[in-house]
Coordinates of C-alpha atoms and ligand atoms in Angstrom, one line a residue:
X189 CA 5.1 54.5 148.7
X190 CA 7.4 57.4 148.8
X191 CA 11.0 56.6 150.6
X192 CA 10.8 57.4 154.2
X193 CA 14.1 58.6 156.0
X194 CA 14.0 58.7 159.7
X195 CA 15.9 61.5 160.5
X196 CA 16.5 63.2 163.8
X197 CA 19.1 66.2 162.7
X198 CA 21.2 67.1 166.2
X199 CA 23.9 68.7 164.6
X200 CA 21.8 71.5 162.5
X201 CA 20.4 72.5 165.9
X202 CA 23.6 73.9 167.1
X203 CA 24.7 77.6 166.5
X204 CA 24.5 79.0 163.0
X205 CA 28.4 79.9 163.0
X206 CA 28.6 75.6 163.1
X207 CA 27.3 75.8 159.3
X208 CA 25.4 76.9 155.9
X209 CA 22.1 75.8 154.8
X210 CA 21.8 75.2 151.8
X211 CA 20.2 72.8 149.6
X212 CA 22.0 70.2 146.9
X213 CA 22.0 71.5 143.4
X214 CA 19.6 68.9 141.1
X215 CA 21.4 67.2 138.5
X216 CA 20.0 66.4 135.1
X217 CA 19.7 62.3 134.9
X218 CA 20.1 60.8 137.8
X219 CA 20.8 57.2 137.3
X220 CA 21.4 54.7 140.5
X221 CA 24.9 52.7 139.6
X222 CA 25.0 51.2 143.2
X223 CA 22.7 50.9 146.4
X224 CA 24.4 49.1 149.1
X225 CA 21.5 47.0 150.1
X226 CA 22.8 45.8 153.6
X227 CA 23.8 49.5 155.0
X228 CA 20.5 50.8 153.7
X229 CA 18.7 48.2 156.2
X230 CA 21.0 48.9 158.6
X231 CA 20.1 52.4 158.6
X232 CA 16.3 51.5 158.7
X233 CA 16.0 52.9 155.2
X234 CA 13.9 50.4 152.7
X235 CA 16.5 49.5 149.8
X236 CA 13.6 48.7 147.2
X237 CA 12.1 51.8 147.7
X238 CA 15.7 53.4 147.3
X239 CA 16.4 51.3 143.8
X240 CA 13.3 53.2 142.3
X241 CA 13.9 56.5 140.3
X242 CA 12.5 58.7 143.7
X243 CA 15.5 56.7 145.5
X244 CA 17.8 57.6 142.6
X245 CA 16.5 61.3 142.5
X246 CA 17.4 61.7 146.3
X247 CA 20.4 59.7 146.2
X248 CA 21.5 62.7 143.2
X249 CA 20.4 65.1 145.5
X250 CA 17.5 66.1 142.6
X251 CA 14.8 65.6 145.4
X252 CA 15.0 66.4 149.5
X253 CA 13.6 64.0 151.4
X254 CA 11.1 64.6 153.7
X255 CA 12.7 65.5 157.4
X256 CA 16.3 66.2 156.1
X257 CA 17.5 69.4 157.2
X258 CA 20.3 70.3 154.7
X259 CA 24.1 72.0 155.8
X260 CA 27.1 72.4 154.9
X261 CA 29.1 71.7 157.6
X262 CA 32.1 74.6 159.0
X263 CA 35.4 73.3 158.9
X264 CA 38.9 74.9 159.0
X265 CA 42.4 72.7 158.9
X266 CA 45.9 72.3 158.2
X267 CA 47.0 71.1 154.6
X268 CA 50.2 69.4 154.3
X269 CA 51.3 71.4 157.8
X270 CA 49.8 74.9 156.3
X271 CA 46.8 76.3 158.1
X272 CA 43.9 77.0 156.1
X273 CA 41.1 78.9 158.6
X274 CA 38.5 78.0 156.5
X275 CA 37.3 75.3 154.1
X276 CA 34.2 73.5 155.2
X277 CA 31.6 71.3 152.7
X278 CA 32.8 72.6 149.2
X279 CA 31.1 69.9 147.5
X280 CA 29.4 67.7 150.3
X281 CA 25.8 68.4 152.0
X282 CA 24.8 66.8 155.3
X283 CA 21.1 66.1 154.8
X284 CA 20.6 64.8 158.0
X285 CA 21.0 62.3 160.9
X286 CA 19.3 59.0 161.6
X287 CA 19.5 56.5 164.4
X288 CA 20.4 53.2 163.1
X289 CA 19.7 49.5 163.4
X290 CA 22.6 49.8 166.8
X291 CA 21.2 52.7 168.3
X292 CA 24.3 54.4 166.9
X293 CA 23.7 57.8 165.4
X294 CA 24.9 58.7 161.6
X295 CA 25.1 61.3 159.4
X296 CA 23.8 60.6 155.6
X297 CA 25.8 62.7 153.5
X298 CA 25.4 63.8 149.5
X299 CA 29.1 64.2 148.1
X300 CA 29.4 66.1 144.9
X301 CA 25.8 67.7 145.7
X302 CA 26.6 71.0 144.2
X303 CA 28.1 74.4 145.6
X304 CA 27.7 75.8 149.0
X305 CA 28.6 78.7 150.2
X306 CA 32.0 77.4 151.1
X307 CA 33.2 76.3 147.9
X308 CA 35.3 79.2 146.6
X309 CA 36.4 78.3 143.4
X310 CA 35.1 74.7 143.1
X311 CA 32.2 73.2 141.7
X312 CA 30.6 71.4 144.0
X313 CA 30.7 68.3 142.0
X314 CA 32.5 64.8 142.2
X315 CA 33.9 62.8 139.3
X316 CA 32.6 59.1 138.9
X317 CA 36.2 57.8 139.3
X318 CA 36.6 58.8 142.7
X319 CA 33.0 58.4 143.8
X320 CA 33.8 54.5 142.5
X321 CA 37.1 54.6 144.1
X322 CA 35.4 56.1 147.8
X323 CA 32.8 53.8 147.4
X324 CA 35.3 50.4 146.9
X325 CA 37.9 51.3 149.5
X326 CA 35.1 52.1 152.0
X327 CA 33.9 49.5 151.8
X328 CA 36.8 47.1 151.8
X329 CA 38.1 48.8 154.6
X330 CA 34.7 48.0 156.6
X331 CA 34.9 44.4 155.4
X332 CA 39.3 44.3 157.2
X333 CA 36.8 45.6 159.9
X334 CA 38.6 49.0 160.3
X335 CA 36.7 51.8 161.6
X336 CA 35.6 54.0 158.2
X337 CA 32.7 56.0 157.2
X338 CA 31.0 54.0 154.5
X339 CA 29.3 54.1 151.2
X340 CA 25.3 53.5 151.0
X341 CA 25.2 54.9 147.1
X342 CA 26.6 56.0 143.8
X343 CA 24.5 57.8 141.7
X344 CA 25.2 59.2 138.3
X345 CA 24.0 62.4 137.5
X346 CA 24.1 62.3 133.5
X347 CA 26.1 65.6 133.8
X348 CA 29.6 66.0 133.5
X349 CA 31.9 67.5 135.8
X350 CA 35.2 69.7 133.9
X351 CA 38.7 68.8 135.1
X352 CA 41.4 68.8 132.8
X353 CA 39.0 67.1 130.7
X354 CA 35.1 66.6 131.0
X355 CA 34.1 63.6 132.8
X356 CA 31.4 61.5 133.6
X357 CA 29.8 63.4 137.4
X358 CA 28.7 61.3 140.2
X359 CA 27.3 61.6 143.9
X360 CA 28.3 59.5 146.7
X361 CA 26.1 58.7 149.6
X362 CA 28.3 59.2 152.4
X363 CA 27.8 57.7 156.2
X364 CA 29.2 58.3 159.1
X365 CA 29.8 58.2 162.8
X366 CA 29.3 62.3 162.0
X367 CA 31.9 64.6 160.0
X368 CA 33.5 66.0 162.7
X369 CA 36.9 66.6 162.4
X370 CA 39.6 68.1 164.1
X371 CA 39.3 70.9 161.2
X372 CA 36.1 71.4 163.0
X373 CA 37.7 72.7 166.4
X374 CA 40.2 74.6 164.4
X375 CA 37.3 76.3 162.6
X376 CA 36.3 77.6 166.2
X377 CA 39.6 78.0 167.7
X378 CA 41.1 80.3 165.5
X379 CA 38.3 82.5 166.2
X380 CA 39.3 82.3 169.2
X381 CA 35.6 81.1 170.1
X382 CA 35.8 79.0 173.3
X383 CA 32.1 79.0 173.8
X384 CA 31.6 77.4 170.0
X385 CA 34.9 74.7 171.2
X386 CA 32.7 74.1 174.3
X387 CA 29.5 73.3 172.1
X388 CA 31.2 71.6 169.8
X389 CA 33.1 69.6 172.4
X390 CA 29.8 68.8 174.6
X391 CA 28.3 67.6 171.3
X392 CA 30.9 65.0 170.5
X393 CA 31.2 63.9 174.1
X394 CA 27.7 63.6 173.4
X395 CA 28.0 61.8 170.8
X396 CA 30.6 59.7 170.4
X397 CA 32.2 59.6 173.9
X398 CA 29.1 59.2 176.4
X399 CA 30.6 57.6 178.9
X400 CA 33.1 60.7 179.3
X401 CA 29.7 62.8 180.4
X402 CA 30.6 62.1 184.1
X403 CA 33.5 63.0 184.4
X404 CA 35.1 65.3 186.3
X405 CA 37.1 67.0 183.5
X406 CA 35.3 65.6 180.6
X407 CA 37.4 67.6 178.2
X408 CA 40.8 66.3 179.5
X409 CA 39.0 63.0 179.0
X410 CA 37.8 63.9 175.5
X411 CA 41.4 64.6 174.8
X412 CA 42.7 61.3 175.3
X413 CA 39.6 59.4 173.9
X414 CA 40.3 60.9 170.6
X415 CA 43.9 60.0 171.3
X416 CA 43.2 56.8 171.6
X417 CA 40.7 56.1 168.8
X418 CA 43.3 57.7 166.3
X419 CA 45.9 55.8 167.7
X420 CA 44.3 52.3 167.2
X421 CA 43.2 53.4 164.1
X422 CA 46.5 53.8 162.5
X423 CA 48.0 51.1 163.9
X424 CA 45.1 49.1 162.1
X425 CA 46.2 51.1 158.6
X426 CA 49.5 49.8 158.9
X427 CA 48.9 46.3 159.5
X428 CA 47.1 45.9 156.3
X429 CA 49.5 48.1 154.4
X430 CA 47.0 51.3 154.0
X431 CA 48.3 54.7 153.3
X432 CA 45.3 57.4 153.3
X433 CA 47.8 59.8 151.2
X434 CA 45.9 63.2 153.0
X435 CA 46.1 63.3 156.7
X436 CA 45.0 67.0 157.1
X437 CA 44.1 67.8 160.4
X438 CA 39.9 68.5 157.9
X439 CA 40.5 64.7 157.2
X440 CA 40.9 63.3 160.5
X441 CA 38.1 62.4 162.4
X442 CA 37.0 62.8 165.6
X443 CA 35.0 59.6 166.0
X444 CA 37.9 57.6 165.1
X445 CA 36.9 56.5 161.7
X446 CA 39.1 56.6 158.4
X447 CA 37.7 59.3 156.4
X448 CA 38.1 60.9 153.3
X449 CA 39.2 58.3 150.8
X450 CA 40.8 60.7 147.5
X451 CA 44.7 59.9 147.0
X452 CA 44.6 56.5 149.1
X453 CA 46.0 53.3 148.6
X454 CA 47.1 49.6 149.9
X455 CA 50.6 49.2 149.3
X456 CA 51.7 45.9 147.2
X457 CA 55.0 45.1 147.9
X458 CA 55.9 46.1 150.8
X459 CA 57.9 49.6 151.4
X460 CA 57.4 51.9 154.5
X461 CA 58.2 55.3 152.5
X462 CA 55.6 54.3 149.9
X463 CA 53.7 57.6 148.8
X464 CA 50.9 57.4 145.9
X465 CA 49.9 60.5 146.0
X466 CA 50.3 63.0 143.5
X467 CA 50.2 65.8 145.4
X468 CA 52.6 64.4 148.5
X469 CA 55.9 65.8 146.8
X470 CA 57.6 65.4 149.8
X471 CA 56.1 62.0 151.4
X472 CA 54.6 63.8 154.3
X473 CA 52.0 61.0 154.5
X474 CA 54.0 58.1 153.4
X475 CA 53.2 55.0 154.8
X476 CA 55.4 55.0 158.1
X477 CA 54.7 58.3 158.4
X478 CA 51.6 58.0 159.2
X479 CA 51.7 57.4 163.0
X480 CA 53.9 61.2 163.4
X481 CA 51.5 62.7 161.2
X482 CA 48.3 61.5 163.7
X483 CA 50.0 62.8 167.0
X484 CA 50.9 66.3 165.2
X485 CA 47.0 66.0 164.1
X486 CA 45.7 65.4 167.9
X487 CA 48.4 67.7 168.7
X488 CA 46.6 70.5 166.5
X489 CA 43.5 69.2 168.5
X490 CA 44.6 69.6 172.2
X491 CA 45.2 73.5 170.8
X492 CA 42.1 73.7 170.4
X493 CA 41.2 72.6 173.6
X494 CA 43.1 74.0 176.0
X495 CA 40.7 76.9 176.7
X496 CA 38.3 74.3 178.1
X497 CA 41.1 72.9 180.3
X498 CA 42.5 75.5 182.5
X499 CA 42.5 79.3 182.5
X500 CA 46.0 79.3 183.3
X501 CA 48.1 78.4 179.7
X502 CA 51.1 76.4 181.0
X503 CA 48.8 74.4 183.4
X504 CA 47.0 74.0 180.3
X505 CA 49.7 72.9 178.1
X506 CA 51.4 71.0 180.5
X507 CA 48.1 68.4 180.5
X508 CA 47.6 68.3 177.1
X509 CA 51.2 67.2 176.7
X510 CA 50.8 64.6 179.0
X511 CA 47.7 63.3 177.6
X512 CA 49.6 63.4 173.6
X513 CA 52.3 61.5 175.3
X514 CA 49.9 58.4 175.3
X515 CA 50.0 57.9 171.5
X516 CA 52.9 56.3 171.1
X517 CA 52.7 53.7 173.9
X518 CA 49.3 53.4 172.4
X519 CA 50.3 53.3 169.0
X520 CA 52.6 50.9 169.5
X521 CA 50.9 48.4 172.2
X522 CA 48.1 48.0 169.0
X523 CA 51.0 47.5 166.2
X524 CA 52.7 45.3 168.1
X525 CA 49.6 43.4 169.3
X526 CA 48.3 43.1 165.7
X527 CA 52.3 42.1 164.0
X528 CA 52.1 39.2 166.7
X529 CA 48.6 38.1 165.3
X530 CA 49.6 38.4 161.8
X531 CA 53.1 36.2 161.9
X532 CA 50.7 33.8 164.3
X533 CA 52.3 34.3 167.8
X534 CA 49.6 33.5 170.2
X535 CA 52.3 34.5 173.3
X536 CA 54.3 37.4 174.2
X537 CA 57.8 36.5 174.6
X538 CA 61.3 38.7 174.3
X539 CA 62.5 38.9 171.4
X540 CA 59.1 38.9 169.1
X541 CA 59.2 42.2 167.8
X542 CA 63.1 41.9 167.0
X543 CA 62.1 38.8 164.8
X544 CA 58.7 40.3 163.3
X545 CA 61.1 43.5 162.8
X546 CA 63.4 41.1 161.0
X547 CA 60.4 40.0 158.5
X548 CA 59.7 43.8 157.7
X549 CA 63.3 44.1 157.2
X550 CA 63.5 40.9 154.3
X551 CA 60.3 42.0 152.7
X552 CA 61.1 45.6 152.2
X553 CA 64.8 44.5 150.4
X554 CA 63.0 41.9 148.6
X555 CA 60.3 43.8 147.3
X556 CA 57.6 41.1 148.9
X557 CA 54.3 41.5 148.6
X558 CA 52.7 42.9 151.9
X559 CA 49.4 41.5 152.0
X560 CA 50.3 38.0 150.3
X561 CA 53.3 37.6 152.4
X562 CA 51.1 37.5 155.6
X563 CA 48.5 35.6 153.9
X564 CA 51.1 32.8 152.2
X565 CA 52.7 32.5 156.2
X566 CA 49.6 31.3 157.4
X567 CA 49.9 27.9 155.0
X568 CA 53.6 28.0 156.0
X569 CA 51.9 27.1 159.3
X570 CA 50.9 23.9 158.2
X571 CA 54.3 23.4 156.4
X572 CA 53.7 24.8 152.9
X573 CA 56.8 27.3 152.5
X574 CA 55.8 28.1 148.6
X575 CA 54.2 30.6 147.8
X576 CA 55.6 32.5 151.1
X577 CA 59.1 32.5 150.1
X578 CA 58.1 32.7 146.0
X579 CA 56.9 36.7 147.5
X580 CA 60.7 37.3 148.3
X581 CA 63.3 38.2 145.5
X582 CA 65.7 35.9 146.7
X583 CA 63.9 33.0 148.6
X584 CA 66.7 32.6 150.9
X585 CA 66.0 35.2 152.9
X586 CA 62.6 34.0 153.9
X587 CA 63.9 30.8 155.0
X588 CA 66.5 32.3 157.0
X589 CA 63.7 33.9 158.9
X590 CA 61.9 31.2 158.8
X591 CA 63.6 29.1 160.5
X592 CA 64.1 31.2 163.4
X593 CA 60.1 31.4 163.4
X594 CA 59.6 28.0 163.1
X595 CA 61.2 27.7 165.8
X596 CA 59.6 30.5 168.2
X597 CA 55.9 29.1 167.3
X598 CA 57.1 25.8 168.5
X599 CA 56.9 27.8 171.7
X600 CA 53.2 28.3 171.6
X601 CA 50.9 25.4 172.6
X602 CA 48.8 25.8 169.5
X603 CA 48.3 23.0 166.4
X604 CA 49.8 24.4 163.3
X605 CA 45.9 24.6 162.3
X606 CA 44.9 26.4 164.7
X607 CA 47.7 29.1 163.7
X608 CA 46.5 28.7 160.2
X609 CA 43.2 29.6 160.6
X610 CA 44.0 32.7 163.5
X611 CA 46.6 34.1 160.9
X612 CA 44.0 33.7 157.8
X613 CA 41.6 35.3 160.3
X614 CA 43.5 38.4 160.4
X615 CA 45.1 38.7 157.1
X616 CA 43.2 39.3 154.2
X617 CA 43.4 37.6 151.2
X618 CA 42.0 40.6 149.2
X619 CA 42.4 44.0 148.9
X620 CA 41.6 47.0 146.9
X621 CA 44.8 46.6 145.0
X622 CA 45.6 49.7 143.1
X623 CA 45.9 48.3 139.9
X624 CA 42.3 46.9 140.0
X625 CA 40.1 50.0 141.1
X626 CA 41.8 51.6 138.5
X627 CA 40.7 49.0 135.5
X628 CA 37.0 49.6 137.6
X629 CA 37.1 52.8 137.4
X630 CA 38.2 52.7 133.4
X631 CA 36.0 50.2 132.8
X632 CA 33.0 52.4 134.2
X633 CA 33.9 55.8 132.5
X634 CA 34.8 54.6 128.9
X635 CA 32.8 52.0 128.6
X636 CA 29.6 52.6 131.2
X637 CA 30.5 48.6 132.0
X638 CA 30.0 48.5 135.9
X639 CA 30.3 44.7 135.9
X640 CA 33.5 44.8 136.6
X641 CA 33.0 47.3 140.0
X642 CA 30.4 44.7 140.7
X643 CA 32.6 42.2 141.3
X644 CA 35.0 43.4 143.3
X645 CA 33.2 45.2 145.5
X646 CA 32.0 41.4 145.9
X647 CA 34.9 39.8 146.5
X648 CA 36.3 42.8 148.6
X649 CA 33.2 42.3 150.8
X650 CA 34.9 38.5 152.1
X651 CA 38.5 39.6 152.6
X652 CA 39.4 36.5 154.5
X653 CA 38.4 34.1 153.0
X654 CA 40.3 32.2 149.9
X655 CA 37.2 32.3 147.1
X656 CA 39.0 30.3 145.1
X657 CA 37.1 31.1 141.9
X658 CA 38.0 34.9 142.3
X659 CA 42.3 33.8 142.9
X660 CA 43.3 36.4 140.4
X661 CA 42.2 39.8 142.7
X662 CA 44.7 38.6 144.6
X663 CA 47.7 39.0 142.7
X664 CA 50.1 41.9 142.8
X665 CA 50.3 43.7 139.2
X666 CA 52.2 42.6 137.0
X667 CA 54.6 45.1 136.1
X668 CA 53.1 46.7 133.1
X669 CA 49.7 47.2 135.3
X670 CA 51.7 48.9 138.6
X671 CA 50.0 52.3 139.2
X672 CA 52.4 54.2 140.4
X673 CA 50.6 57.8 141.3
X674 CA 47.0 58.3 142.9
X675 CA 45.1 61.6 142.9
X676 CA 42.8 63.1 144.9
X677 CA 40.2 63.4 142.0
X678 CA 38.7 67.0 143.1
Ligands
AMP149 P1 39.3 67.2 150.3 O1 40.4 67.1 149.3 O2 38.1 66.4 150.0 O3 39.8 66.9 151.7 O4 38.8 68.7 150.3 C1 39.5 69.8 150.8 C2 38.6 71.0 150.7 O5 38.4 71.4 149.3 C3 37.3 70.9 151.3 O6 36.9 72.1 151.9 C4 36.4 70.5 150.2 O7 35.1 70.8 150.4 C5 37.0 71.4 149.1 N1 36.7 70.9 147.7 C6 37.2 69.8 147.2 N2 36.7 69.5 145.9 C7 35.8 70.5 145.7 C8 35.0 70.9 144.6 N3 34.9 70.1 143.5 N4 34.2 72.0 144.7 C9 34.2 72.7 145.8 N5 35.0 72.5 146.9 C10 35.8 71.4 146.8
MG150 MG1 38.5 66.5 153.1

């Protein structure tokens, strides 16, 4: 039986200005590390047949599948505020489409699959730290039920890739809602190609915004879907302490999925100008920066786009402005919405978000732990003050606050159990702490021991629920095991 992919390429159809072909590079070993079993079915792709060495060969991009139609996508985009007019798929190659288990469409992509024509100076490979690290914080992310592009495989390649040092080379299997990004547009835009825009808008709309076909200014329409998608998605970032580390406008996606997984991180205590990233000198994409830096980024979209809107500029501008304005209201409706569920307010009443405020405020002086604080308030429900207070510095200041909350949920008609089990429901127990992808990651490279990635890729897959036996992934590091820097991993 040879592994059957059931592609149905839409995206390779468009003009030839949208992409390269070009075919991944075969590696010299390839050895499977990890098939995500569940994804593969859901893709209608047979995970046994995957696991065998023709799966593995595929997965390395040694052999191309039968159907796939192989590109590397055109992309242009602003890094850290600096326009760039091209970059594109350095070191990733869309092999193709498939329709999955949904109905919902998805790109299968190889990353770390060789050069294409628009690597410049880069090798076209991938690291295995990164393609472990991708593959984990997908994956977790899915699991918090965050929209993300997700992980179906690591594959070594039994090459290594040269960094600063020679390392151990990998290729992820990458799937998503598609790769679009707002890069993409700027990729047209800047060549001041308003037919390409138009395609390339009428294929998302398409796509990933049907119900927009209709309309009488599907565009406008477009505009503020995207809007809208980004803005609920960041909002979902911050509530479980997430910092992606390189909002470029080539890592922001049009379907609304997180994408692009090098320099990011969860936080661990809590600290809204957290920055992990190596590269961020100046905390551009800190933590609470995050919401600015996704309205500049749709911002840098509705540029793009105001071609297709009017012929007359200002009239042009003056809509896309007034679509933009949306994001905060929106932004802050799905913050606010998701602060209430996590401090277990089932009712909107004045005054909330000056007391939930008040929280952020004690956790960031007291260095609390972001994600055990929420968790540990969900017990404090039922009465059990602990190991919510023991997150604070000085203890006090939780049970200052918590006696003015204490006092608000006795507003709400709901049983301290039923609070219990609605905050547990929407914060996690686990997440990819920093300190543990890293050990992983070690783990994997110096000692070709993947156990350990096993296992928490395990126990990230149940976020919410206590797993008693697996209590240690949720502590914080101690503070010999803080990682303090993340980096991209190029
Ligand atoms: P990223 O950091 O993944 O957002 O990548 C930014 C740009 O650099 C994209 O155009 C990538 O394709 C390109 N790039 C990153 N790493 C490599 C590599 N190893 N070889 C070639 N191009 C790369
Ligand atoms: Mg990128």
């Amino acid at each position: 039986m040879t592994v059957h992919f059931p592609f149905q390429n839409s995206y390779s159809a468009l003009p030839d200005s949208f992409f390269a072909r070009v075919a991944p590079t075969p590696v010299a070993a390839p050895r499977l590390i990890k098939l995500n079993r569940p994804l593969a079915l859901q893709l209608g792709l047979d995970p046994d047949l995957l696991e065998t060495p023709e799966g593995a060969a595929i997965l390395a991009g040694k052999t191309v599948p039968e159907g796939a139609d192989p590109i590397a996508m055109a992309y242009a985009g602003h890094q850290f505020g600096h326009f760039v007019p091209q970059l594109g798929d350095g070191r990733a190659i869309l092999l193709g489409e498939v329709i999955d288990r949904d109905g919902v469409r998805r790109d299968i992509q190889l990353k770390g699959s060789g050069p294409t024509p628009f690597s410049r100076r880069g090798d076209g490979r991938a690291a295995l730290g990164p393609v472990l690290r991708e593959y984990i914080v997908s994956e977790a992310m899915f699991a918090l039920g965050i929209p993300t592009t997700r992980s179906l495989a690591a594959v070594f390649t039994g090459e290594h890739v040269i960094r600063e040092t020679a390392l151990p080379g990998a290729v992820l299997t990458r799937v998503a809602a598609s790769h679009i990004r707002v890069g993409t547009f700027q990729f047209f835009a800047a060549r001041r190609d308003t037919e390409a825009v138009r395609r390339l808008a009428d294929h998302v709309i398409v796509r990933h915004y049907p119900e927009l076909r209709d309309l009488e200014r599907p565009y406008h329409a477009l505009l503020a879907g995207v809007v809208a998608r980004q803005a609920e998605l960041v909002a979902r970032w911050l509530l479980v302490g997430f910092i992606h580390g390189v909002m470029n406008t080539d890592n922001s996606s049009i379907s609304g999925e997180t994408i692009d997984y090098g320099p990011c991180a969860f936080m661990d205590a809590y600290n809204p100008s957290q920055v992990f990233s190596s590269i961020d000198e100046m905390g551009r994409y800190a933590y609470a920066n995050q919401p600015r830096i996704a309205q500049w980024n749709l911002t840098r979209l509705a540029e793009c786009l105001l071609p297709l809107f009017s012929d007359e500029q200002e009239k042009a501008v003056a809509e896309a402005q007034d679509i933009l304005g949306a994001f905060s209201d929106q932004f802050s409706a799905a913050y606010q919405a998701g602060l209430r569920r996590k401090v277990g307010l089932f009712t909107e009443r004045d005054g909330d978000e000056a007391l939930i405020q008040d929280l952020l405020d004690a956790m960031a002086k007291n260095q609390a732990d972001f994600t055990l604080t929420f968790r540990k308030l969900g017990d404090a429900a039922v009465d059990d003050s602990a190991d919510a207070r023991a997150q604070f510095m000085e203890p006090a200041a939780f049970d200052e606050w918590a006696g003015r909350w204490r006092a608000r949920i006795a507003l709400d008609s709901q049983s301290a159990t039923e609070r219990q089990a609605a905050m547990h429901a929407v914060n996690p127990m686990f997440i990819p702490r920093n300190h543990r992808v890293e050990a992983v990651i070690q783990a994997a490279a110096n000692d070709d021991n993947y156990a350990p990635f096993e296992e928490l890729v395990k126990v990230l897959a149940k976020p919410f629920d206590d797993q008693p036996a697996y209590a240690a992934y949720a502590d914080p590091p101690l503070p010999d095991q803080r990682v303090l820097q993340t980096f991209c991993g190029t």
